[in-house]
CSV table of N, CA, C and O in Angstrom, one decimal:
chain,number,residue,atom,x,y,z
A,30,MET,N,-5.8,-13.7,20.9
A,30,MET,CA,-4.6,-13.7,20.3
A,30,MET,C,-4.3,-14.6,19.3
A,30,MET,O,-3.4,-14.4,18.1
A,31,MET,N,-5.0,-16.0,19.0
A,31,MET,CA,-4.6,-17.0,18.3
A,31,MET,C,-5.1,-16.4,16.7
A,31,MET,O,-4.8,-16.7,15.5
A,32,LYS,N,-6.3,-15.3,16.7
A,32,LYS,CA,-7.1,-14.8,16.0
A,32,LYS,C,-5.7,-13.9,15.0
A,32,LYS,O,-5.4,-13.9,13.8
A,33,TYR,N,-5.4,-13.3,15.6
A,33,TYR,CA,-4.1,-12.1,15.1
A,33,TYR,C,-2.9,-13.1,14.5
A,33,TYR,O,-2.4,-12.4,13.8
A,34,LEU,N,-2.3,-14.1,15.1
A,34,LEU,CA,-1.3,-15.0,14.9
A,34,LEU,C,-1.8,-15.3,13.6
A,34,LEU,O,-0.7,-15.3,12.9
A,35,LYS,N,-3.0,-15.9,13.5
A,35,LYS,CA,-3.3,-16.6,12.4
A,35,LYS,C,-3.2,-15.6,10.9
A,35,LYS,O,-2.8,-15.6,10.0
A,36,GLN,N,-4.0,-14.4,11.0
A,36,GLN,CA,-3.8,-13.2,10.3
A,36,GLN,C,-2.5,-12.8,10.1
A,36,GLN,O,-2.5,-12.4,9.0
A,37,PHE,N,-1.6,-12.5,10.7
A,37,PHE,CA,-0.5,-12.1,10.6
A,37,PHE,C,0.3,-13.5,9.7
A,37,PHE,O,0.8,-12.9,8.7
A,38,SER,N,0.3,-14.6,9.9
A,38,SER,CA,0.4,-15.6,9.1
A,38,SER,C,0.2,-15.4,7.7
A,38,SER,O,1.1,-15.7,7.0
A,39,VAL,N,-1.0,-15.2,7.4
A,39,VAL,CA,-1.7,-15.3,6.3
A,39,VAL,C,-0.9,-13.9,5.4
A,39,VAL,O,-0.7,-14.2,4.3
A,40,ILE,N,-1.1,-12.7,6.2
A,40,ILE,CA,0.0,-11.7,5.6
A,40,ILE,C,1.2,-12.0,5.3
A,40,ILE,O,1.7,-11.9,4.0
A,41,LEU,N,2.0,-13.0,6.1
A,41,LEU,CA,3.3,-13.1,6.1
A,41,LEU,C,3.3,-13.9,4.7
A,41,LEU,O,4.4,-13.8,4.0
A,42,GLY,N,2.4,-15.0,4.7
A,42,GLY,CA,2.4,-15.9,3.8
A,42,GLY,C,2.3,-15.3,2.1
A,42,GLY,O,3.1,-15.3,1.1
A,43,ILE,N,1.7,-14.1,2.3
A,43,ILE,CA,1.4,-13.5,0.9
A,43,ILE,C,2.5,-12.7,0.7
A,43,ILE,O,3.0,-12.4,-1.0
A,44,THR,N,3.1,-12.1,1.4
A,44,THR,CA,4.5,-11.2,1.6
A,44,THR,C,5.6,-12.1,1.1
A,44,THR,O,6.5,-11.7,0.1
A,45,LEU,N,5.7,-13.3,1.4
A,45,LEU,CA,6.8,-14.4,1.0
A,45,LEU,C,6.2,-14.7,-0.3
A,45,LEU,O,7.3,-14.9,-1.1
A,46,ALA,N,4.9,-15.1,-0.8
A,46,ALA,CA,5.0,-15.2,-2.1
A,46,ALA,C,5.3,-14.0,-2.8
A,46,ALA,O,5.7,-14.2,-4.2
A,47,GLY,N,5.2,-12.9,-2.6
A,47,GLY,CA,5.4,-11.8,-3.5
A,47,GLY,C,7.0,-11.6,-3.4
A,47,GLY,O,7.6,-11.1,-4.8
A,48,GLU,N,7.6,-12.1,-2.6
A,48,GLU,CA,9.3,-12.0,-2.6
A,48,GLU,C,9.7,-13.2,-3.6
A,48,GLU,O,10.4,-13.0,-4.2
A,49,TRP,N,8.9,-14.0,-3.6
A,49,TRP,CA,9.4,-15.0,-4.3
A,49,TRP,C,8.9,-15.0,-5.8
A,49,TRP,O,9.9,-14.9,-6.7
A,50,LEU,N,8.1,-14.1,-6.0
A,50,LEU,CA,7.7,-13.6,-7.6
A,50,LEU,C,8.6,-12.8,-8.0
A,50,LEU,O,9.1,-12.7,-9.1
A,51,ASN,N,9.4,-11.6,-6.9
A,51,ASN,CA,9.9,-10.8,-7.4
A,51,ASN,C,11.7,-11.6,-7.6
A,51,ASN,O,12.2,-11.1,-8.3
A,52,TYR,N,11.6,-12.5,-7.1
A,52,TYR,CA,12.7,-13.3,-7.3
A,52,TYR,C,12.8,-14.2,-8.8
A,52,TYR,O,13.7,-14.2,-9.5
A,53,ILE,N,11.6,-14.3,-9.1
A,53,ILE,CA,11.4,-15.4,-10.4
A,53,ILE,C,11.0,-14.3,-11.5
A,53,ILE,O,11.9,-14.5,-12.3
A,54,LEU,N,10.2,-13.4,-11.5
A,54,LEU,CA,10.0,-12.6,-12.6
A,54,LEU,C,11.1,-11.7,-12.8
A,54,LEU,O,11.6,-11.0,-11.9
A,55,PRO,N,11.2,-11.3,-14.1
A,55,PRO,CA,12.5,-10.5,-14.3
A,55,PRO,C,12.1,-8.8,-14.6
A,55,PRO,O,12.6,-7.9,-15.2
A,56,PHE,N,10.7,-8.6,-13.9
A,56,PHE,CA,10.3,-7.2,-13.9
A,56,PHE,C,10.6,-6.5,-13.1
A,56,PHE,O,11.0,-6.9,-12.0
A,57,PRO,N,10.9,-5.0,-13.1
A,57,PRO,CA,11.5,-4.2,-12.0
A,57,PRO,C,10.5,-3.7,-11.1
A,57,PRO,O,10.1,-2.6,-11.1
A,58,VAL,N,9.6,-4.8,-10.7
A,58,VAL,CA,8.7,-4.2,-9.6
A,58,VAL,C,9.0,-5.1,-8.1
A,58,VAL,O,9.5,-5.9,-8.0
A,59,PRO,N,9.1,-3.9,-7.3
A,59,PRO,CA,9.3,-4.4,-5.9
A,59,PRO,C,8.6,-5.5,-5.3
A,59,PRO,O,7.5,-5.6,-5.7
A,60,ALA,N,8.8,-6.2,-4.3
A,60,ALA,CA,8.4,-7.7,-3.6
A,60,ALA,C,6.9,-7.1,-3.2
A,60,ALA,O,6.0,-7.8,-3.2
A,61,GLY,N,7.2,-6.0,-2.7
A,61,GLY,CA,6.1,-5.5,-1.8
A,61,GLY,C,4.9,-5.4,-2.8
A,61,GLY,O,3.6,-5.6,-2.2
A,62,VAL,N,4.8,-4.9,-4.0
A,62,VAL,CA,3.8,-4.6,-4.9
A,62,VAL,C,3.3,-5.9,-5.2
A,62,VAL,O,2.1,-6.2,-5.5
A,63,TYR,N,4.0,-7.1,-5.6
A,63,TYR,CA,3.9,-8.0,-6.1
A,63,TYR,C,3.1,-8.7,-4.7
A,63,TYR,O,1.7,-9.1,-5.1
A,64,GLY,N,3.3,-8.5,-3.5
A,64,GLY,CA,2.4,-9.3,-2.5
A,64,GLY,C,1.0,-8.1,-2.6
A,64,GLY,O,0.1,-9.0,-1.9
A,65,LEU,N,1.3,-7.1,-2.3
A,65,LEU,CA,-0.3,-6.4,-2.4
A,65,LEU,C,-0.8,-6.5,-3.8
A,65,LEU,O,-2.2,-6.5,-3.4
A,66,PHE,N,-0.8,-6.9,-4.7
A,66,PHE,CA,-1.2,-7.3,-5.9
A,66,PHE,C,-2.0,-8.8,-5.9
A,66,PHE,O,-3.1,-8.7,-6.0
A,67,LEU,N,-1.0,-9.6,-5.1
A,67,LEU,CA,-1.8,-10.9,-4.5
A,67,LEU,C,-2.9,-11.1,-3.8
A,67,LEU,O,-3.8,-11.8,-3.8
A,68,LEU,N,-2.6,-10.2,-2.7
A,68,LEU,CA,-3.7,-10.2,-1.7
A,68,LEU,C,-4.9,-9.2,-2.4
A,68,LEU,O,-6.0,-9.7,-2.3
A,69,LEU,N,-4.7,-8.2,-3.3
A,69,LEU,CA,-5.9,-8.0,-4.0
A,69,LEU,C,-6.3,-8.9,-4.8
A,69,LEU,O,-8.1,-8.9,-4.6
A,70,MET,N,-5.7,-9.6,-5.6
A,70,MET,CA,-6.3,-10.7,-6.2
A,70,MET,C,-7.3,-11.9,-5.5
A,70,MET,O,-8.1,-12.3,-5.7
A,71,LEU,N,-6.6,-11.9,-4.4
A,71,LEU,CA,-7.1,-13.1,-3.6
A,71,LEU,C,-8.4,-12.4,-2.9
A,71,LEU,O,-9.5,-13.4,-2.6
A,72,LEU,N,-8.5,-11.3,-2.4
A,72,LEU,CA,-9.8,-10.7,-2.1
A,72,LEU,C,-10.8,-10.4,-2.7
A,72,LEU,O,-11.8,-10.8,-2.6
A,73,CYS,N,-10.3,-9.7,-4.2
A,73,CYS,CA,-11.2,-9.7,-5.2
A,73,CYS,C,-11.8,-11.2,-5.7
A,73,CYS,O,-13.1,-11.3,-6.1
A,74,GLY,N,-11.4,-12.3,-5.6
A,74,GLY,CA,-11.5,-13.3,-6.1
A,74,GLY,C,-12.4,-14.5,-5.2
A,74,GLY,O,-12.7,-15.6,-5.5
A,75,GLY,N,-12.5,-13.6,-3.9
A,75,GLY,CA,-13.3,-14.4,-3.0
A,75,GLY,C,-12.8,-15.6,-2.5
A,75,GLY,O,-13.2,-16.1,-1.4
A,76,ILE,N,-11.1,-15.9,-2.7
A,76,ILE,CA,-10.5,-16.9,-2.2
A,76,ILE,C,-10.4,-16.7,-0.7
A,76,ILE,O,-10.1,-17.6,0.1
A,77,LEU,N,-10.0,-15.3,-0.2
A,77,LEU,CA,-9.6,-14.6,1.1
A,77,LEU,C,-10.8,-14.0,1.4
A,77,LEU,O,-10.9,-13.0,0.5
A,78,LYS,N,-11.2,-13.9,2.5
A,78,LYS,CA,-12.1,-13.0,2.8
A,78,LYS,C,-11.7,-12.1,3.8
A,78,LYS,O,-10.5,-12.4,5.0
A,79,LEU,N,-12.2,-10.8,3.6
A,79,LEU,CA,-11.6,-9.5,4.5
A,79,LEU,C,-11.4,-10.1,6.0
A,79,LEU,O,-10.5,-9.5,6.6
A,80,GLU,N,-12.4,-10.7,6.4
A,80,GLU,CA,-12.4,-11.1,8.0
A,80,GLU,C,-11.2,-11.7,8.4
A,80,GLU,O,-10.4,-12.2,9.6
A,81,GLN,N,-10.4,-12.4,7.3
A,81,GLN,CA,-9.4,-13.3,7.6
A,81,GLN,C,-8.1,-12.4,7.8
A,81,GLN,O,-6.9,-13.3,8.3
A,82,VAL,N,-7.9,-11.4,7.3
A,82,VAL,CA,-6.9,-10.5,7.5
A,82,VAL,C,-7.1,-9.0,8.0
A,82,VAL,O,-6.5,-8.2,8.4
A,83,GLU,N,-8.6,-8.7,8.2
A,83,GLU,CA,-9.1,-7.4,8.6
A,83,GLU,C,-8.0,-6.8,10.1
A,83,GLU,O,-7.5,-5.7,10.2
A,84,GLY,N,-8.3,-7.7,11.0
A,84,GLY,CA,-7.6,-7.4,12.4
A,84,GLY,C,-6.0,-6.9,12.2
A,84,GLY,O,-5.7,-5.7,12.9
A,85,ALA,N,-5.6,-7.7,11.8
A,85,ALA,CA,-4.1,-7.5,11.5
A,85,ALA,C,-3.8,-6.5,10.7
A,85,ALA,O,-2.6,-5.7,11.1
A,86,GLY,N,-4.6,-6.5,9.9
A,86,GLY,CA,-3.9,-5.2,9.0
A,86,GLY,C,-4.7,-4.0,9.6
A,86,GLY,O,-4.0,-3.0,9.3
A,87,ASN,N,-5.8,-4.0,10.2
A,87,ASN,CA,-5.9,-2.8,11.2
A,87,ASN,C,-5.0,-2.2,11.9
A,87,ASN,O,-4.4,-1.2,12.2
A,88,LEU,N,-4.3,-3.4,12.7
A,88,LEU,CA,-3.2,-3.2,13.8
A,88,LEU,C,-2.0,-2.7,13.1
A,88,LEU,O,-1.5,-1.8,13.5
A,89,LEU,N,-1.7,-3.2,12.0
A,89,LEU,CA,-0.6,-2.7,10.9
A,89,LEU,C,-1.0,-1.2,10.7
A,89,LEU,O,0.0,-0.1,10.6
A,90,LEU,N,-2.1,-0.7,10.2
A,90,LEU,CA,-2.3,0.7,9.9
A,90,LEU,C,-2.4,1.4,11.4
A,90,LEU,O,-1.6,2.8,11.1
A,91,ASP,N,-2.7,0.9,12.4
A,91,ASP,CA,-2.5,1.8,13.8
A,91,ASP,C,-1.2,2.0,14.0
A,91,ASP,O,-0.7,3.3,14.4
A,92,ILE,N,-0.3,1.2,13.9
A,92,ILE,CA,1.1,1.3,14.2
A,92,ILE,C,2.1,1.8,13.2
A,92,ILE,O,3.4,2.1,12.7
A,93,MET,N,1.7,2.2,11.5
A,93,MET,CA,2.1,2.4,10.8
A,93,MET,C,3.1,3.7,11.1
A,93,MET,O,4.1,3.8,10.6
A,94,SER,N,2.7,4.8,11.7
A,94,SER,CA,3.7,6.1,11.7
A,94,SER,C,4.9,5.8,12.9
A,94,SER,O,5.7,6.3,12.3
A,95,VAL,N,4.6,4.8,13.6
A,95,VAL,CA,5.7,4.2,14.3
A,95,VAL,C,6.6,3.7,13.5
A,95,VAL,O,8.3,4.0,13.7
A,96,MET,N,6.3,3.4,12.3
A,96,MET,CA,7.3,2.5,11.5
A,96,MET,C,8.5,3.3,10.6
A,96,MET,O,9.4,3.2,10.5
A,97,PHE,N,7.5,4.7,10.6
A,97,PHE,CA,8.3,6.0,9.9
A,97,PHE,C,9.6,6.5,10.7
A,97,PHE,O,10.3,7.5,10.1
A,98,VAL,N,9.5,6.4,12.1
A,98,VAL,CA,10.3,6.9,13.0
A,98,VAL,C,12.0,6.8,12.5
A,98,VAL,O,12.6,7.6,12.5
A,99,PRO,N,12.2,5.4,12.4
A,99,PRO,CA,13.8,5.2,12.1
A,99,PRO,C,14.4,6.1,10.7
A,99,PRO,O,15.2,6.5,10.6
A,100,SER,N,13.1,6.0,9.9
A,100,SER,CA,13.7,6.6,8.3
A,100,SER,C,13.7,8.1,8.7
A,100,SER,O,14.6,8.7,8.1
A,101,ALA,N,12.7,8.9,9.6
A,101,ALA,CA,12.5,10.3,9.8
A,101,ALA,C,14.0,10.3,10.5
A,101,ALA,O,15.0,11.6,10.2
A,102,VAL,N,14.5,9.8,11.3
A,102,VAL,CA,16.0,9.9,12.0
A,102,VAL,C,16.9,9.6,11.3
A,102,VAL,O,18.0,10.7,11.4
A,103,GLY,N,17.1,8.8,10.3
A,103,GLY,CA,18.0,8.9,9.5
A,103,GLY,C,18.1,10.0,8.7
A,103,GLY,O,19.2,10.3,8.0
A,104,LEU,N,16.9,10.7,7.9
A,104,LEU,CA,16.9,11.6,7.3
A,104,LEU,C,17.4,12.9,8.1
A,104,LEU,O,18.2,13.8,7.8
A,105,MET,N,17.2,12.9,9.3
A,105,MET,CA,17.7,14.0,10.1
A,105,MET,C,19.4,13.9,10.6
A,105,MET,O,19.8,14.9,10.8
A,106,ASP,N,19.9,12.8,10.6
A,106,ASP,CA,20.8,12.5,10.6
A,106,ASP,C,21.9,12.7,9.4
A,106,ASP,O,23.0,13.3,9.4
A,107,SER,N,21.3,13.0,8.4
A,107,SER,CA,21.7,12.9,6.9
A,107,SER,C,21.6,14.4,6.5
A,107,SER,O,21.6,14.7,5.1
A,108,TYR,N,21.0,15.4,7.5
A,108,TYR,CA,20.8,16.9,6.9
A,108,TYR,C,21.8,17.1,6.0
A,108,TYR,O,21.4,18.3,5.0
A,109,HIS,N,22.9,17.4,6.7
A,109,HIS,CA,24.3,17.9,6.0
A,109,HIS,C,24.3,17.8,4.4
A,109,HIS,O,24.6,18.3,3.6
A,110,GLN,N,24.1,16.2,4.4
A,110,GLN,CA,24.4,15.6,2.9
A,110,GLN,C,23.2,16.3,2.1
A,110,GLN,O,23.1,16.2,1.0
A,111,LEU,N,22.0,16.3,2.6
A,111,LEU,CA,20.4,16.5,2.0
A,111,LEU,C,20.4,18.0,1.8
A,111,LEU,O,19.5,18.6,1.0
A,112,GLN,N,21.2,19.1,2.4
A,112,GLN,CA,21.2,20.3,2.6
A,112,GLN,C,21.1,21.0,1.3
A,112,GLN,O,20.4,21.9,0.7
A,113,SER,N,22.3,20.7,0.4
A,113,SER,CA,22.5,21.2,-1.1
A,113,SER,C,21.2,21.0,-1.9
A,113,SER,O,20.9,21.6,-3.0
A,114,ALA,N,20.6,19.7,-1.7
A,114,ALA,CA,19.5,19.3,-2.7
A,114,ALA,C,18.0,19.3,-1.8
A,114,ALA,O,17.1,18.8,-2.4
A,115,LEU,N,17.8,20.3,-0.6
A,115,LEU,CA,16.8,20.5,-0.2
A,115,LEU,C,15.4,21.3,-1.1
A,115,LEU,O,14.4,20.6,-0.8
A,116,VAL,N,15.7,22.1,-1.5
A,116,VAL,CA,15.0,22.9,-2.3
A,116,VAL,C,14.0,22.0,-3.3
A,116,VAL,O,13.0,21.8,-3.5
A,117,PRO,N,14.9,21.4,-4.4
A,117,PRO,CA,14.4,20.7,-5.4
A,117,PRO,C,13.6,19.3,-4.8
A,117,PRO,O,12.7,18.7,-5.1
A,118,ILE,N,14.3,18.8,-3.7
A,118,ILE,CA,13.3,17.6,-2.9
A,118,ILE,C,12.2,18.1,-2.5
A,118,ILE,O,11.1,17.6,-2.7
A,119,VAL,N,12.0,19.4,-1.7
A,119,VAL,CA,10.7,19.7,-1.0
A,119,VAL,C,9.9,20.2,-2.3
A,119,VAL,O,8.5,19.9,-2.3
A,120,CYS,N,10.5,20.8,-3.5
A,120,CYS,CA,9.5,21.1,-4.7
A,120,CYS,C,8.9,19.9,-5.1
A,120,CYS,O,7.9,19.6,-5.9
A,121,ILE,N,9.8,18.6,-5.5
A,121,ILE,CA,9.3,17.6,-6.2
A,121,ILE,C,8.1,16.8,-5.2
A,121,ILE,O,6.9,16.4,-5.9
A,122,CYS,N,8.4,17.1,-3.8
A,122,CYS,CA,7.5,16.4,-2.7
A,122,CYS,C,6.0,17.0,-2.9
A,122,CYS,O,4.9,16.6,-3.3
A,123,VAL,N,6.2,18.6,-3.3
A,123,VAL,CA,5.1,19.3,-3.2
A,123,VAL,C,4.2,18.9,-4.7
A,123,VAL,O,2.7,18.6,-4.6
A,124,VAL,N,4.9,19.1,-5.7
A,124,VAL,CA,4.2,18.5,-7.1
A,124,VAL,C,3.6,17.4,-7.1
A,124,VAL,O,2.6,17.3,-7.6
A,125,SER,N,4.5,16.0,-6.5
A,125,SER,CA,4.0,14.9,-6.6
A,125,SER,C,2.9,14.8,-5.7
A,125,SER,O,1.8,13.8,-6.4
A,126,THR,N,2.8,15.5,-4.3
A,126,THR,CA,1.7,15.4,-3.6
A,126,THR,C,0.4,15.8,-4.1
A,126,THR,O,-0.7,15.2,-4.3
A,127,ILE,N,0.7,17.2,-5.2
A,127,ILE,CA,-0.6,17.6,-5.4
A,127,ILE,C,-1.2,17.1,-6.7
A,127,ILE,O,-2.4,16.5,-6.9
A,128,ILE,N,0.0,16.1,-7.6
A,128,ILE,CA,-0.5,15.3,-8.7
A,128,ILE,C,-1.7,14.1,-8.2
A,128,ILE,O,-2.5,13.6,-8.6
A,129,VAL,N,-0.9,13.7,-6.8
A,129,VAL,CA,-1.6,12.3,-6.7
A,129,VAL,C,-2.9,12.7,-5.9
A,129,VAL,O,-3.9,12.0,-6.0
A,130,MET,N,-2.9,13.7,-5.4
A,130,MET,CA,-4.3,14.1,-5.1
A,130,MET,C,-5.1,14.7,-5.9
A,130,MET,O,-6.3,14.3,-6.1
A,131,VAL,N,-4.8,15.1,-6.9
A,131,VAL,CA,-5.8,15.5,-8.3
A,131,VAL,C,-6.2,14.1,-8.9
A,131,VAL,O,-7.5,13.7,-9.1
A,132,ALA,N,-5.3,13.2,-9.0
A,132,ALA,CA,-5.6,12.0,-10.0
A,132,ALA,C,-6.6,11.0,-9.0
A,132,ALA,O,-7.3,10.8,-9.7
A,133,THR,N,-6.3,11.0,-7.6
A,133,THR,CA,-7.0,10.2,-6.6
A,133,THR,C,-8.4,10.9,-6.5
A,133,THR,O,-9.4,10.1,-6.8
A,134,GLY,N,-8.6,12.2,-6.7
A,134,GLY,CA,-9.9,12.9,-6.7
A,134,GLY,C,-10.8,12.5,-8.1
A,134,GLY,O,-11.9,12.4,-8.1
A,135,LYS,N,-9.9,12.6,-8.9
A,135,LYS,CA,-10.6,12.3,-10.3
A,135,LYS,C,-11.0,11.1,-10.4
A,135,LYS,O,-12.0,10.9,-11.0
A,136,ALA,N,-10.3,9.9,-10.2
A,136,ALA,CA,-10.6,8.5,-10.0
A,136,ALA,C,-12.0,8.4,-9.3
A,136,ALA,O,-12.9,7.5,-9.4
A,137,ALA,N,-12.1,8.9,-7.8
A,137,ALA,CA,-13.1,8.8,-7.2
A,137,ALA,C,-14.2,9.4,-7.6
A,137,ALA,O,-15.5,8.9,-7.8
A,138,GLN,N,-14.0,10.5,-8.6
A,138,GLN,CA,-15.4,11.1,-9.0
A,138,GLN,C,-15.7,10.4,-10.2
A,138,GLN,O,-17.3,10.1,-10.4
A,139,PHE,N,-14.9,9.7,-10.9
A,139,PHE,CA,-15.5,9.0,-11.8
A,139,PHE,C,-15.9,7.6,-11.4
A,139,PHE,O,-17.1,7.3,-12.0
A,140,ILE,N,-15.4,7.3,-10.4
A,140,ILE,CA,-16.2,5.7,-10.0
A,140,ILE,C,-17.4,6.2,-9.2
A,140,ILE,O,-18.6,5.8,-9.7
A,141,ILE,N,-17.8,7.2,-8.4
A,141,ILE,CA,-19.0,7.5,-7.9
A,141,ILE,C,-20.0,8.0,-9.1
A,141,ILE,O,-21.1,7.9,-8.9
A,142,GLY,N,-19.5,9.0,-10.3
A,142,GLY,CA,-20.2,9.1,-11.2
A,142,GLY,C,-20.7,7.8,-12.0
A,142,GLY,O,-22.1,7.8,-12.6
A,143,ARG,N,-19.9,6.9,-12.0
A,143,ARG,CA,-20.5,5.8,-12.8
A,143,ARG,C,-21.5,4.7,-11.9
A,143,ARG,O,-22.2,4.2,-12.5
A,144,LYS,N,-21.1,4.8,-10.6
A,144,LYS,CA,-22.1,4.0,-9.6
A,144,LYS,C,-23.2,5.0,-9.9
A,144,LYS,O,-24.6,4.4,-9.7
A,145,ALA,N,-23.3,6.3,-9.9
A,145,ALA,CA,-24.8,7.1,-9.8
A,145,ALA,C,-25.4,6.8,-11.1
A,145,ALA,O,-26.5,6.4,-11.3
A,146,LYS,N,-24.8,6.5,-12.3
A,146,LYS,CA,-25.2,6.1,-13.7
A,146,LYS,C,-26.1,4.9,-13.7
A,146,LYS,O,-27.1,4.7,-14.0
A,147,LYS,N,-25.4,3.6,-12.5
A,147,LYS,CA,-26.1,2.5,-12.8
A,147,LYS,C,-27.1,2.6,-12.0
A,147,LYS,O,-28.0,1.6,-12.4
A,148,GLU,N,-27.3,3.3,-11.0
A,148,GLU,CA,-28.5,3.3,-9.7
A,148,GLU,C,-29.5,4.1,-10.8
A,148,GLU,O,-30.8,3.7,-10.4
A,149,ALA,N,-29.4,4.9,-11.6
A,149,ALA,CA,-30.4,6.0,-12.1
A,149,ALA,C,-30.8,4.9,-13.5
A,149,ALA,O,-32.1,5.3,-13.4
A,150,ALA,N,-30.0,4.2,-13.8
A,150,ALA,CA,-30.6,3.3,-15.2
A,150,ALA,C,-31.1,2.0,-14.6
A,150,ALA,O,-32.3,1.6,-15.0
A,151,LYS,N,-31.2,1.8,-13.1
A,151,LYS,CA,-32.0,0.9,-12.5
A,151,LYS,C,-33.6,1.1,-12.3
A,151,LYS,O,-33.7,2.1,-12.2
A,152,PRO,N,-34.6,0.3,-13.2
A,152,PRO,CA,-35.9,0.8,-12.9
A,152,PRO,C,-36.4,1.1,-11.4
A,152,PRO,O,-36.2,0.1,-10.9
């Protein structure tokens, strides 16, 4: 239990640092993005080990679907207001999903190809 408390404290501290950066810096970037970037820098820099946040991160991922319930209920509550723009919203969601899937696939292919070339170049 103390392990999870410590891990959540680390994640909360990084989130608060992201909020602080959002307050200080004049860029139109959400605080959550600053926090995620800080977490990435700390993990890549070796300052923070994955084991220090992995358990709490996995728990948050496991309950993520439950976190979307209030927004889904809010959308259902606002259906009459969204009804006139429903077709454009669905089209935008479909097109943006396809673009994200293609971009992610191309990026993964690029990274895998680059890794394969490095391994093939090794004697």
